[in-house]
Coordinates of N, CA, C and O in Angstrom, one line a residue:
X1 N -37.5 99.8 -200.7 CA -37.9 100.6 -201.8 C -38.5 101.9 -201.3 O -38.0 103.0 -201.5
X2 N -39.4 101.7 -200.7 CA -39.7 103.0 -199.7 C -38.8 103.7 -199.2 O -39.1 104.8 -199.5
X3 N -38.0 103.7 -198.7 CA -36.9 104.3 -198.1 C -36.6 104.9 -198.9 O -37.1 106.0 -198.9
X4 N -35.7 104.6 -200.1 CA -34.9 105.3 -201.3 C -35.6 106.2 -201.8 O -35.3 107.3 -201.9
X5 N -37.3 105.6 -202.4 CA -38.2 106.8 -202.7 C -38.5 107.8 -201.9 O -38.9 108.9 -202.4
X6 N -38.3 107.7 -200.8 CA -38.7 109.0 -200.1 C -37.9 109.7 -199.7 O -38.1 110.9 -199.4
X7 N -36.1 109.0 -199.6 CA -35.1 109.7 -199.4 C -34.8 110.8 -201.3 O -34.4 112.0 -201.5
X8 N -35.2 110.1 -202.0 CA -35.2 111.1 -203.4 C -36.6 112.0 -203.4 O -36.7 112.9 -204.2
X9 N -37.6 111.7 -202.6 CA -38.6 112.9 -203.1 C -38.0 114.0 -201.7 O -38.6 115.1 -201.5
X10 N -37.2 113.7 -201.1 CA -37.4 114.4 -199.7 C -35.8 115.0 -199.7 O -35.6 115.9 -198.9
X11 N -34.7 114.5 -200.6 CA -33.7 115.3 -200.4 C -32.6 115.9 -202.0 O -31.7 116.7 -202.2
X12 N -33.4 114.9 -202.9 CA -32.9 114.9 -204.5 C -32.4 113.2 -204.5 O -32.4 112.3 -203.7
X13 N -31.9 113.4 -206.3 CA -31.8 111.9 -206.7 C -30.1 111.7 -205.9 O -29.7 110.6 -205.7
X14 N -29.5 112.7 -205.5 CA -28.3 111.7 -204.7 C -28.9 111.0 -203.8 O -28.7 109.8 -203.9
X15 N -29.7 111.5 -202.9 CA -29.6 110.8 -201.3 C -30.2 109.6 -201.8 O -29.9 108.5 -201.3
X16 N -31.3 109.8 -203.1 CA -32.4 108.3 -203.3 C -31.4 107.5 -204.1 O -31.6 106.2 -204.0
X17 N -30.0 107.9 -204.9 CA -28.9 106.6 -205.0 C -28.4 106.6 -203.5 O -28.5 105.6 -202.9
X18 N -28.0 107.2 -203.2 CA -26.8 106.5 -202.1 C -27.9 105.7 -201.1 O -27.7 104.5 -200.8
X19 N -29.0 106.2 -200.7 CA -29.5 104.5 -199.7 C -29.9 103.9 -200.9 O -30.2 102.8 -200.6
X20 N -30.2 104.0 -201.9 CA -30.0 102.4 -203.2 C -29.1 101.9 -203.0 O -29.1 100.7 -202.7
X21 N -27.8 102.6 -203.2 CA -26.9 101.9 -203.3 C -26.1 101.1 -201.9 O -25.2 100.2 -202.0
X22 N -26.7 101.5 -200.9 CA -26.8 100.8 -199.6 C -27.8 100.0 -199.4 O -27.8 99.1 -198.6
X23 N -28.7 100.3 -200.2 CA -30.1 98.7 -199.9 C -29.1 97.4 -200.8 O -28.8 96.4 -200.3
X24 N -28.7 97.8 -202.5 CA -27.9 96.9 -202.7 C -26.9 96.6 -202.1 O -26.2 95.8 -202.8
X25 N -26.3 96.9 -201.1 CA -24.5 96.8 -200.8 C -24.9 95.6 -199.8 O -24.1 94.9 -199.3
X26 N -26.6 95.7 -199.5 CA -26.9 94.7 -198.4 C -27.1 93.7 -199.1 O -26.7 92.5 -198.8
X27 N -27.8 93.9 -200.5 CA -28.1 92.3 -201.1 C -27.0 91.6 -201.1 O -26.9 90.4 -200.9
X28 N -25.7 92.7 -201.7 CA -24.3 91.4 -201.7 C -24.6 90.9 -200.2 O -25.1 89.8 -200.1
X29 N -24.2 91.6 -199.3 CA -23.8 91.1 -198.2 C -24.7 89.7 -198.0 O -24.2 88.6 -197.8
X30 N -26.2 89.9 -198.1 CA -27.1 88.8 -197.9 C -26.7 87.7 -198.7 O -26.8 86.6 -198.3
X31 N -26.2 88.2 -200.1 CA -26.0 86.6 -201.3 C -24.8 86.1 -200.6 O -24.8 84.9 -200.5
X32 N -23.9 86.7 -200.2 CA -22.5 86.5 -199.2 C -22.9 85.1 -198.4 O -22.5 84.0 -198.6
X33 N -23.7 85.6 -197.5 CA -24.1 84.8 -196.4 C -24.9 84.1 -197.0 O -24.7 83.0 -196.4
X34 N -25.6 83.9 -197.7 CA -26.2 82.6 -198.2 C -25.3 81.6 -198.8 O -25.0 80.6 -198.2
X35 N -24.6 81.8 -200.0 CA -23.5 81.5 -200.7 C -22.6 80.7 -199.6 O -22.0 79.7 -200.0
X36 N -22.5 81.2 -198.3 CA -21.5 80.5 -197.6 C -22.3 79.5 -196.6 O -21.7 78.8 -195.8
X37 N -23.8 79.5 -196.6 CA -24.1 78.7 -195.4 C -24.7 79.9 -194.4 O -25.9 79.8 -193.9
X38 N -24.0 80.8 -194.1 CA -24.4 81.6 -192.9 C -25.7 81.9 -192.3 O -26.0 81.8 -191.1
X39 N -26.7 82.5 -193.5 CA -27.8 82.5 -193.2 C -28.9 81.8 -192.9 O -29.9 82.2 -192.4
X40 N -28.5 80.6 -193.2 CA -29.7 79.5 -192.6 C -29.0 79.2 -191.1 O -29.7 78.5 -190.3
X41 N -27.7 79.8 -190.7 CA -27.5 79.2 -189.2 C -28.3 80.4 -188.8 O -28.8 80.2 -187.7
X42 N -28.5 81.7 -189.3 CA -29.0 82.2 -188.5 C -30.5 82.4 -188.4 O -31.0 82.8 -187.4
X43 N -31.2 81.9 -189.6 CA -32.6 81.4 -189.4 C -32.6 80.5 -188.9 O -33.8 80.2 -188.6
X44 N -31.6 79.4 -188.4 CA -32.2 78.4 -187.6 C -31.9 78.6 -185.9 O -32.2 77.8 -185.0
X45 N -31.3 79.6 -185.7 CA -31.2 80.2 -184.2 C -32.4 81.0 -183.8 O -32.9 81.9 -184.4
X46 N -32.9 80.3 -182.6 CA -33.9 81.0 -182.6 C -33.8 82.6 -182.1 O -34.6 83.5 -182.4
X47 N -32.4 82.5 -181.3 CA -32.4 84.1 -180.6 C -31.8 84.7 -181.6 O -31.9 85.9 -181.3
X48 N -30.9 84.4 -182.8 CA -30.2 85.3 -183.6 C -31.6 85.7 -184.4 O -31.9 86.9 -184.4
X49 N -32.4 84.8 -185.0 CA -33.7 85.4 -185.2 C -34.4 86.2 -184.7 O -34.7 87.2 -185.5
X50 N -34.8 86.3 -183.7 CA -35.0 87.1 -182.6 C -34.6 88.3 -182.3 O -35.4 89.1 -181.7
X51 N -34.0 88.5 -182.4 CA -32.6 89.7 -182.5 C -32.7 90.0 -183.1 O -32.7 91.2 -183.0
X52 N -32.8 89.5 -184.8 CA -32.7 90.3 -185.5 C -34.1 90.6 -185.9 O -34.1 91.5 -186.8
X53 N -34.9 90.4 -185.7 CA -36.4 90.7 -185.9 C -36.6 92.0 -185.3 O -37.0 93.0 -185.9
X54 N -36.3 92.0 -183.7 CA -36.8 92.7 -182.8 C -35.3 94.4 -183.6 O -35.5 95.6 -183.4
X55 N -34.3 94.0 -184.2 CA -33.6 95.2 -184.3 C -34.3 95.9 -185.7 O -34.6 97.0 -186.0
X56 N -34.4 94.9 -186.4 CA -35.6 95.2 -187.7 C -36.7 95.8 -187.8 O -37.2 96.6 -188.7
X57 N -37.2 95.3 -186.8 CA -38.7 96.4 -185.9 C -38.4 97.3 -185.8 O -38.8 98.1 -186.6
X58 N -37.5 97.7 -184.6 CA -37.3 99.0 -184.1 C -36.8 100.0 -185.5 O -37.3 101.0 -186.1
X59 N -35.6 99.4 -185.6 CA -35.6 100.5 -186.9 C -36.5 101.0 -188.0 O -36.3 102.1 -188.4
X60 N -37.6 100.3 -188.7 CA -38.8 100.5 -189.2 C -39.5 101.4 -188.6 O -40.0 102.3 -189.3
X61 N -39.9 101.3 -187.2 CA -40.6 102.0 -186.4 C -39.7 103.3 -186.2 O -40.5 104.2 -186.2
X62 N -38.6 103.6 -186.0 CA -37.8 104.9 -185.6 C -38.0 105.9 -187.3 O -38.3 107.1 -187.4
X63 N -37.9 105.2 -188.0 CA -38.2 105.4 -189.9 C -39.3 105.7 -189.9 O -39.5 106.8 -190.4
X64 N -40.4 105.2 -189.4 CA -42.2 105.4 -189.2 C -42.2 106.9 -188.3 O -42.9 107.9 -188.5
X65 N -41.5 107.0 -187.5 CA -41.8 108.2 -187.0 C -40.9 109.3 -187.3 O -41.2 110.5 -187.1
X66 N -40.0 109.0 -187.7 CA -39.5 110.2 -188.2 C -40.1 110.5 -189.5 O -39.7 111.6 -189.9
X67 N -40.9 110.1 -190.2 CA -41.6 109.9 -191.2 C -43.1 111.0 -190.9 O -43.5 111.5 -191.9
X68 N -43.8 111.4 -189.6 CA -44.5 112.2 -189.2 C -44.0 113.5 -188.2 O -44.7 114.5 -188.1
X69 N -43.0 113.3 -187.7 CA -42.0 113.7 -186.6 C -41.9 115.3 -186.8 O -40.9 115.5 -187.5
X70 N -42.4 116.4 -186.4 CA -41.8 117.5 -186.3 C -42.3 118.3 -187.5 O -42.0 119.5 -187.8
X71 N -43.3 117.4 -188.3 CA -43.5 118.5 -190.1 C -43.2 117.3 -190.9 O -43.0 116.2 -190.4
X72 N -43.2 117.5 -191.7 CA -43.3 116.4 -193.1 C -41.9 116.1 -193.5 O -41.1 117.0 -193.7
X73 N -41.6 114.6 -193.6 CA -40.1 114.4 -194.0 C -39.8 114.7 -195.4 O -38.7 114.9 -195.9
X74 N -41.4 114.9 -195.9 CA -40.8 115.0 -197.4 C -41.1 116.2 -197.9 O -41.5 116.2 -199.1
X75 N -40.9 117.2 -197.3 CA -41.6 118.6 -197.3 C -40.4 119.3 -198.4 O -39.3 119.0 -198.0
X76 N -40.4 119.8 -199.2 CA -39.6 120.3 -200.5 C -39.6 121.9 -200.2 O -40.3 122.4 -201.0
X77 N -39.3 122.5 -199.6 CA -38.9 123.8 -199.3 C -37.9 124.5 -200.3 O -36.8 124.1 -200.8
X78 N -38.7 125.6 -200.3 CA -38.2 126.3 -201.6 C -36.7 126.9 -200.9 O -35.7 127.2 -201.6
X79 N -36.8 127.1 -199.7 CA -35.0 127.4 -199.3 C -34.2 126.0 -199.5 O -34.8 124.9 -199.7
X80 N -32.9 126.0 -199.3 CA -32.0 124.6 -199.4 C -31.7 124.5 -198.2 O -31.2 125.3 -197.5
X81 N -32.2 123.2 -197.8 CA -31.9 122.5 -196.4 C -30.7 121.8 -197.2 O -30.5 121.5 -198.4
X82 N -29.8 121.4 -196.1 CA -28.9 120.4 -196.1 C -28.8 119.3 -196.1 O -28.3 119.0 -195.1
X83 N -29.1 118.1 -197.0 CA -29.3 116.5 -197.3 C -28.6 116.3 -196.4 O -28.0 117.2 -196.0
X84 N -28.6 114.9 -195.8 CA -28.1 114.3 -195.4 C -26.5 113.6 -195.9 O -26.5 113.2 -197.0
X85 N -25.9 113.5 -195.5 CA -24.4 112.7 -196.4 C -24.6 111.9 -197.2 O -25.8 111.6 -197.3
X86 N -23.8 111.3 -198.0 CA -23.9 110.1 -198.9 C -24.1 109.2 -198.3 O -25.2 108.6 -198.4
X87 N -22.9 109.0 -197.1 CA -23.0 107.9 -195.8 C -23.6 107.6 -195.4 O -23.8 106.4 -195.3
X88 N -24.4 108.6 -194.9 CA -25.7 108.6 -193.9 C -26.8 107.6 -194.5 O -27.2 106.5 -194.0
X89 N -27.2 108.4 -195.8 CA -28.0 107.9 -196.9 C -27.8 106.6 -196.9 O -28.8 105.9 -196.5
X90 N -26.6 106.0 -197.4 CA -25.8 104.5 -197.3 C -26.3 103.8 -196.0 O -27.3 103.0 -196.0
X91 N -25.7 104.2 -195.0 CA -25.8 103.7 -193.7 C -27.5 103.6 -193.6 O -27.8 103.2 -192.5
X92 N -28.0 103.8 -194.0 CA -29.6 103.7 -193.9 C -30.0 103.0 -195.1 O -30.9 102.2 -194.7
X93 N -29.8 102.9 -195.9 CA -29.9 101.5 -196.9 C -29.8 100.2 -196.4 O -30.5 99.2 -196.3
X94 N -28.6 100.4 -196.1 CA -27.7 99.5 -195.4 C -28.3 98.6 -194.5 O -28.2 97.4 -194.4
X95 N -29.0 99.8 -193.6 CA -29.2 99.2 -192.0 C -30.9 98.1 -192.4 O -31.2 96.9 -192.1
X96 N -31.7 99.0 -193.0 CA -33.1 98.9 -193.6 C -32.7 97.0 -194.2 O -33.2 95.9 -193.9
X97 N -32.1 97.2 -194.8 CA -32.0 95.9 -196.0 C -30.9 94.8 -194.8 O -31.2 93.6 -194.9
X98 N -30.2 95.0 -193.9 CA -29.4 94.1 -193.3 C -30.3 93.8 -192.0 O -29.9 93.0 -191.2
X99 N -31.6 94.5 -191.6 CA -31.7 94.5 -190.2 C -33.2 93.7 -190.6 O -34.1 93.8 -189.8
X100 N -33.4 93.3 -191.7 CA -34.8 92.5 -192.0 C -34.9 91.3 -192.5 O -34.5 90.9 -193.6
X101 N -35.3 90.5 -191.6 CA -35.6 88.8 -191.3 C -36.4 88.4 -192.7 O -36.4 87.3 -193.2
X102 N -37.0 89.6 -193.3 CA -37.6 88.8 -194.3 C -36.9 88.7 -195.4 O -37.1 87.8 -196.1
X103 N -35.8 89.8 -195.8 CA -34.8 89.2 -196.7 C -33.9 87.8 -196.5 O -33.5 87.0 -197.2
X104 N -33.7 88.0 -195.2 CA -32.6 86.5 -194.9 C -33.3 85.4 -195.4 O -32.7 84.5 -195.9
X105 N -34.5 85.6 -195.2 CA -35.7 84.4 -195.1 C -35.8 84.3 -196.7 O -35.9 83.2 -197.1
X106 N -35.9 85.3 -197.7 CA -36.2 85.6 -198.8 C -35.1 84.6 -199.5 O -35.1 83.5 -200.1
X107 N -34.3 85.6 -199.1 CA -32.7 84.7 -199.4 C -31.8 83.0 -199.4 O -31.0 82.4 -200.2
X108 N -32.6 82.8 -198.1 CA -32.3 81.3 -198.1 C -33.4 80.2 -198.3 O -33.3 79.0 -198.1
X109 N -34.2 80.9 -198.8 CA -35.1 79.9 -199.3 C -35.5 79.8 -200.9 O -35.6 78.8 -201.6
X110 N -35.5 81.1 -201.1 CA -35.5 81.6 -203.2 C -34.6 80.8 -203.6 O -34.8 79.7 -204.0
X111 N -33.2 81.6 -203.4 CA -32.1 81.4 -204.0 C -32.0 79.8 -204.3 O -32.4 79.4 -205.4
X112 N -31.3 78.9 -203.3 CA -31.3 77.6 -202.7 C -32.4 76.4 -203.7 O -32.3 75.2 -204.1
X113 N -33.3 77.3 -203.9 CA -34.7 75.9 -204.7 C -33.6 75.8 -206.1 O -33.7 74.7 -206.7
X114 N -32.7 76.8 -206.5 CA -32.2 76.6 -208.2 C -31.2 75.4 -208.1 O -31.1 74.6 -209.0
X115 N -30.4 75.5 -206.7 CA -29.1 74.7 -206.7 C -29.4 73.5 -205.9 O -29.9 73.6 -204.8
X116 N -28.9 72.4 -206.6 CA -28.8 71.2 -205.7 C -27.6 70.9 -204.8 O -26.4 71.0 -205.1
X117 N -28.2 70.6 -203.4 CA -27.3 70.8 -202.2 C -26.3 70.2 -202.5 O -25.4 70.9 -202.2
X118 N -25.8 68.6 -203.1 CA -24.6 68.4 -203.5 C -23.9 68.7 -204.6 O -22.7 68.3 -204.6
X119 N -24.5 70.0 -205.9 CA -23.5 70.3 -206.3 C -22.4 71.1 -205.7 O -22.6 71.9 -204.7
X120 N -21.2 70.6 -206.4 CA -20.0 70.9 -205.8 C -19.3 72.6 -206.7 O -18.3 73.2 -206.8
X121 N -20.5 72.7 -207.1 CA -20.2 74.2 -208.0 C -21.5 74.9 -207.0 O -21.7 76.1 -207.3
X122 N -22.4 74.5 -206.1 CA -22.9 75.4 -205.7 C -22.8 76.8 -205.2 O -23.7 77.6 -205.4
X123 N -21.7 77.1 -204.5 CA -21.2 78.7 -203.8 C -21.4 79.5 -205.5 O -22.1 80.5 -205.7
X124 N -20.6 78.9 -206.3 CA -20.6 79.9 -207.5 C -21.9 80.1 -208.0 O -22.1 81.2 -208.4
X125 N -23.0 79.0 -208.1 CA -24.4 79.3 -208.5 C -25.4 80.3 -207.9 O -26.1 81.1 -208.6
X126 N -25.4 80.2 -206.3 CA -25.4 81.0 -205.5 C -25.5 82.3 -205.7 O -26.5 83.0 -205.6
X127 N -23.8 82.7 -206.1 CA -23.6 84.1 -206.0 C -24.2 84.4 -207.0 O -25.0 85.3 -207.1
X128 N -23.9 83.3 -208.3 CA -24.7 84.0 -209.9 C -25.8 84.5 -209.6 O -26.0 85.7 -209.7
X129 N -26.7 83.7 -209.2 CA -28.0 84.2 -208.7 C -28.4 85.4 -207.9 O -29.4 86.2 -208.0
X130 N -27.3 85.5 -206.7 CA -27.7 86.5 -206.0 C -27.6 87.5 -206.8 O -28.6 88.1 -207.1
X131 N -26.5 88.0 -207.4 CA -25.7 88.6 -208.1 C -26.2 89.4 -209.0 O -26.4 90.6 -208.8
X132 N -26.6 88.7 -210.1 CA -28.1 88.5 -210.9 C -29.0 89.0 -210.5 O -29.2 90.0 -211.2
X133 N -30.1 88.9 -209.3 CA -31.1 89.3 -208.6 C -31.0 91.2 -208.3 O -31.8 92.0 -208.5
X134 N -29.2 91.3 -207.8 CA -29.2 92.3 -207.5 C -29.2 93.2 -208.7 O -30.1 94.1 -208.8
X135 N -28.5 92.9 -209.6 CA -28.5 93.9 -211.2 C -29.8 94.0 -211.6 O -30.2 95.1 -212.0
X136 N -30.7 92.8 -211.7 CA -32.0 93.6 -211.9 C -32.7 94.4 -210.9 O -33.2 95.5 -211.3
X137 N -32.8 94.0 -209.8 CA -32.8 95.1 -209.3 C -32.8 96.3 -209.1 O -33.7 97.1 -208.9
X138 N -31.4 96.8 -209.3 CA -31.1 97.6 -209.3 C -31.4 99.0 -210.4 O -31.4 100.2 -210.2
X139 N -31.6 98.0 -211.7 CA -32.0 98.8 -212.8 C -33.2 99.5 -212.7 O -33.4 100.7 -212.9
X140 N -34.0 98.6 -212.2 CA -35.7 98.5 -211.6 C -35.6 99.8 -210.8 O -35.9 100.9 -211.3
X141 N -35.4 99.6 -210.1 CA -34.8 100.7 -208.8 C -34.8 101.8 -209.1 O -35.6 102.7 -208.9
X142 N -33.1 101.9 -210.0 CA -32.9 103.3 -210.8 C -33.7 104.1 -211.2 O -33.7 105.4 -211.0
X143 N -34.6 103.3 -211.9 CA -35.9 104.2 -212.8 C -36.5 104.2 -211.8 O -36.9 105.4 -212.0
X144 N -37.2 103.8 -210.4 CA -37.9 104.0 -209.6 C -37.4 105.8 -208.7 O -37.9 106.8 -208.3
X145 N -36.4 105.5 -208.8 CA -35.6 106.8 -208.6 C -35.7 108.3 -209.2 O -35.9 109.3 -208.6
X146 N -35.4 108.0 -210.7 CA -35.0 109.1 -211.5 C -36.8 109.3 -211.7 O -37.1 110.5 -211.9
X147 N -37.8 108.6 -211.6 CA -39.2 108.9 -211.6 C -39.5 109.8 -210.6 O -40.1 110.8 -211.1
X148 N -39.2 109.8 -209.2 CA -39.4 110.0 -208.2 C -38.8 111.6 -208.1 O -39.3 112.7 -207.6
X149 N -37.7 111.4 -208.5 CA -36.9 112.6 -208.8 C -37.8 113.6 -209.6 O -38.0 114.7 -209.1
X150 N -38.2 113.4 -210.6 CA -39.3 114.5 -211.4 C -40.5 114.5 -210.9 O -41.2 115.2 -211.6
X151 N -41.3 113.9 -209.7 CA -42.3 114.2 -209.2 C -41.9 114.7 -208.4 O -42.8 114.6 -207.6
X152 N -41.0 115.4 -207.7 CA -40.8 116.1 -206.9 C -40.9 117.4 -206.5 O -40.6 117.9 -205.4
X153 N -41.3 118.0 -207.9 CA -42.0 119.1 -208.3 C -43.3 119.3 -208.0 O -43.8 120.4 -207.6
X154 N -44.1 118.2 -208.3 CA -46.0 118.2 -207.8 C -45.8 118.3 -206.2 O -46.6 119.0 -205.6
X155 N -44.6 117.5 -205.4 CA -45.0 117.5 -204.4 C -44.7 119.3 -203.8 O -45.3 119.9 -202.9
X156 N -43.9 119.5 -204.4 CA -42.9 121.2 -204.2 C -44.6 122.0 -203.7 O -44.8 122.5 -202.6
X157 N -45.4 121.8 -205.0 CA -46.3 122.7 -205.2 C -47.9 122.0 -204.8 O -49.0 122.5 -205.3
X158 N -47.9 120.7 -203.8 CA -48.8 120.4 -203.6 C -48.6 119.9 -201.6 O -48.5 118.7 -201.4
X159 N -48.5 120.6 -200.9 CA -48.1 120.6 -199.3 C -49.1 119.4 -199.2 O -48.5 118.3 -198.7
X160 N -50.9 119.2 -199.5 CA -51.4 118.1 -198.7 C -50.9 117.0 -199.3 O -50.6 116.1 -198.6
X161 N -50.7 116.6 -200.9 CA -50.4 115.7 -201.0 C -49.1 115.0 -200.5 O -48.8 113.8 -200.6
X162 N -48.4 115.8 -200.1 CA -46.9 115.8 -199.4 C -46.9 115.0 -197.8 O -46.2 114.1 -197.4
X163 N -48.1 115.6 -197.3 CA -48.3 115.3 -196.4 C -49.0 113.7 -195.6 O -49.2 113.1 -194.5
X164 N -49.4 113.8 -197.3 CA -50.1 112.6 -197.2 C -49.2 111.3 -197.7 O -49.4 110.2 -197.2
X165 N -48.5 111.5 -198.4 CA -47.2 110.5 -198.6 C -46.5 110.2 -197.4 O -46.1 109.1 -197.1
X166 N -46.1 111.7 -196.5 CA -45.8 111.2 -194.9 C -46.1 109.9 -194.4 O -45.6 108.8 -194.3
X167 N -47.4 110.5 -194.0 CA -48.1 109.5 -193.7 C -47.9 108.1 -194.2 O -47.5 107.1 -193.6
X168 N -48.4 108.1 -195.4 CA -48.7 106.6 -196.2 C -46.8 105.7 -196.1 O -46.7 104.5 -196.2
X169 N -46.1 106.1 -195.9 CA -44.8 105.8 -195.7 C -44.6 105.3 -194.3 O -44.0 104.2 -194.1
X170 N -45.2 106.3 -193.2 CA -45.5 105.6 -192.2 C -46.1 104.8 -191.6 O -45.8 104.4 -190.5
X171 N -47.1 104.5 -192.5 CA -48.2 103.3 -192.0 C -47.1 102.1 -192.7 O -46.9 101.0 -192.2
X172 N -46.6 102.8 -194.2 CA -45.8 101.4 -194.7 C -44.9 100.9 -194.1 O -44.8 99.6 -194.1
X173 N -43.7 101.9 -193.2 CA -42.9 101.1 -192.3 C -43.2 101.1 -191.2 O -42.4 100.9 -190.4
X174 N -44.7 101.2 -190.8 CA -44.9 100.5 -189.1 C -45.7 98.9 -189.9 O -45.6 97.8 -189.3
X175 N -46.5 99.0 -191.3 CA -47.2 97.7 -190.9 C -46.0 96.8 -191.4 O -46.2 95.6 -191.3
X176 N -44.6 97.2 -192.0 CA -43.4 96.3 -192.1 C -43.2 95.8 -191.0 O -43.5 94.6 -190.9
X177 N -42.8 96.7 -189.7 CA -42.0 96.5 -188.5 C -43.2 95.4 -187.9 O -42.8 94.3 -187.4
X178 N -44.6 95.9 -188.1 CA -45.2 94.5 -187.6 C -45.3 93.1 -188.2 O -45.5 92.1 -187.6
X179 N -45.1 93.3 -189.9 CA -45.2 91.6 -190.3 C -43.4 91.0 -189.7 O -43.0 89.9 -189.4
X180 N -42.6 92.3 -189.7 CA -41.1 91.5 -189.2 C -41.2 90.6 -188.1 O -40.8 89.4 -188.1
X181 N -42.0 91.5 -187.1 CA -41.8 90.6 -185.6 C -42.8 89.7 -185.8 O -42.9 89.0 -184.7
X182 N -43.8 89.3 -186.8 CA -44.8 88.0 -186.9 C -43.9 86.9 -187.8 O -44.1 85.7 -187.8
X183 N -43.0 87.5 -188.3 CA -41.8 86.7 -189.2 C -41.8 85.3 -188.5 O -42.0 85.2 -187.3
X184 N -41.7 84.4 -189.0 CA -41.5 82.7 -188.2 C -40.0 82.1 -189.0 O -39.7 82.2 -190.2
X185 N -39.4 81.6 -188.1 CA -38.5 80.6 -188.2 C -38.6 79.7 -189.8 O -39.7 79.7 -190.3
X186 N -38.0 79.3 -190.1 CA -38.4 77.8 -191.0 C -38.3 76.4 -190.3 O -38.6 75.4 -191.0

């Protein structure tokens, strides 16, 4: 959620949909891999855990500092800088939501308490649920977006509090990157 808010106060409401719409393109992927089994093999590996913790961290932390890095990421300049791509945007949704142990974790343990392991309709329940999760979501989201989008004006005409959002985004994706790597197995 951080990411998308700060990608919409820092570049307009496209860039804060397109990594939305790449934080969701991860939840499919995640309900995917639950739905089929996949994710609990990889919560129960200890090094695919591992891996993916430690790639989860870093990227948090590379987001934490680009977040103070060089001037304010969310600095609203009255000339037009150039957003970043749709892609880009995406590809950073994407990476944020696929490279964090606590959704997998989130995932194979939420989801799973609704369906009993021998129904033989489970994959379909599964996905309902994932599925489901993501649509509200997403609505939730939207509006967190199109909000963010009209405060983007106080921040235009207020530099410290701008700068102070930096910050506070940074503390939020380094103290992520550290509950990731404290993350435990099941």
């Amino acid at each position: 959620m951080t990411l998308f808010l700060g990608r919409t106060l820092s570049q307009g409401k496209a860039a804060g949909h397109a990594a939305l719409f790449g934080a969701m393109s991860g939840l499919v992927i995640h309900t995917l891999l639950v739905a089929f089994g996949i994710s609990a093999l990889l919560a129960a590996s200890q090094a695919g855990f591992t891996a993916l913790k430690i790639m989860g961290a870093g990227y948090l932390l590379w987001l934490a500092i680009g977040a103070i890095r060089g001037g304010s990421s969310l600095t609203l300049n009255k000339q037009k800088t150039k957003p970043a791509s749709f892609l880009n945007n995406w590809l950073a949704g994407i990476s944020v939501n696929l490279l964090n142990p606590k959704i997998v974790l989130f995932f194979i343990t939420f989801l799973p308490q609704f369906v009993a392991a021998d129904d033989p309709a489970a994959i379909g329940k599964l996905l309902f649920l994932g599925f489901y999760f993501i649509v509200i979501g997403f609505i939730i989201c939207m509006g967190i977006v199109a909000i963010a989008s009209r405060f983007a004006t106080t921040l235009t005409n207020n530099p410290r509090l701008t700068r102070f959002l930096d910050y506070s985004f940074a503390a939020i994706f380094g103290a992520f990157a550290i509950r990731i790597l404290m993350a435990q197995r099941l």
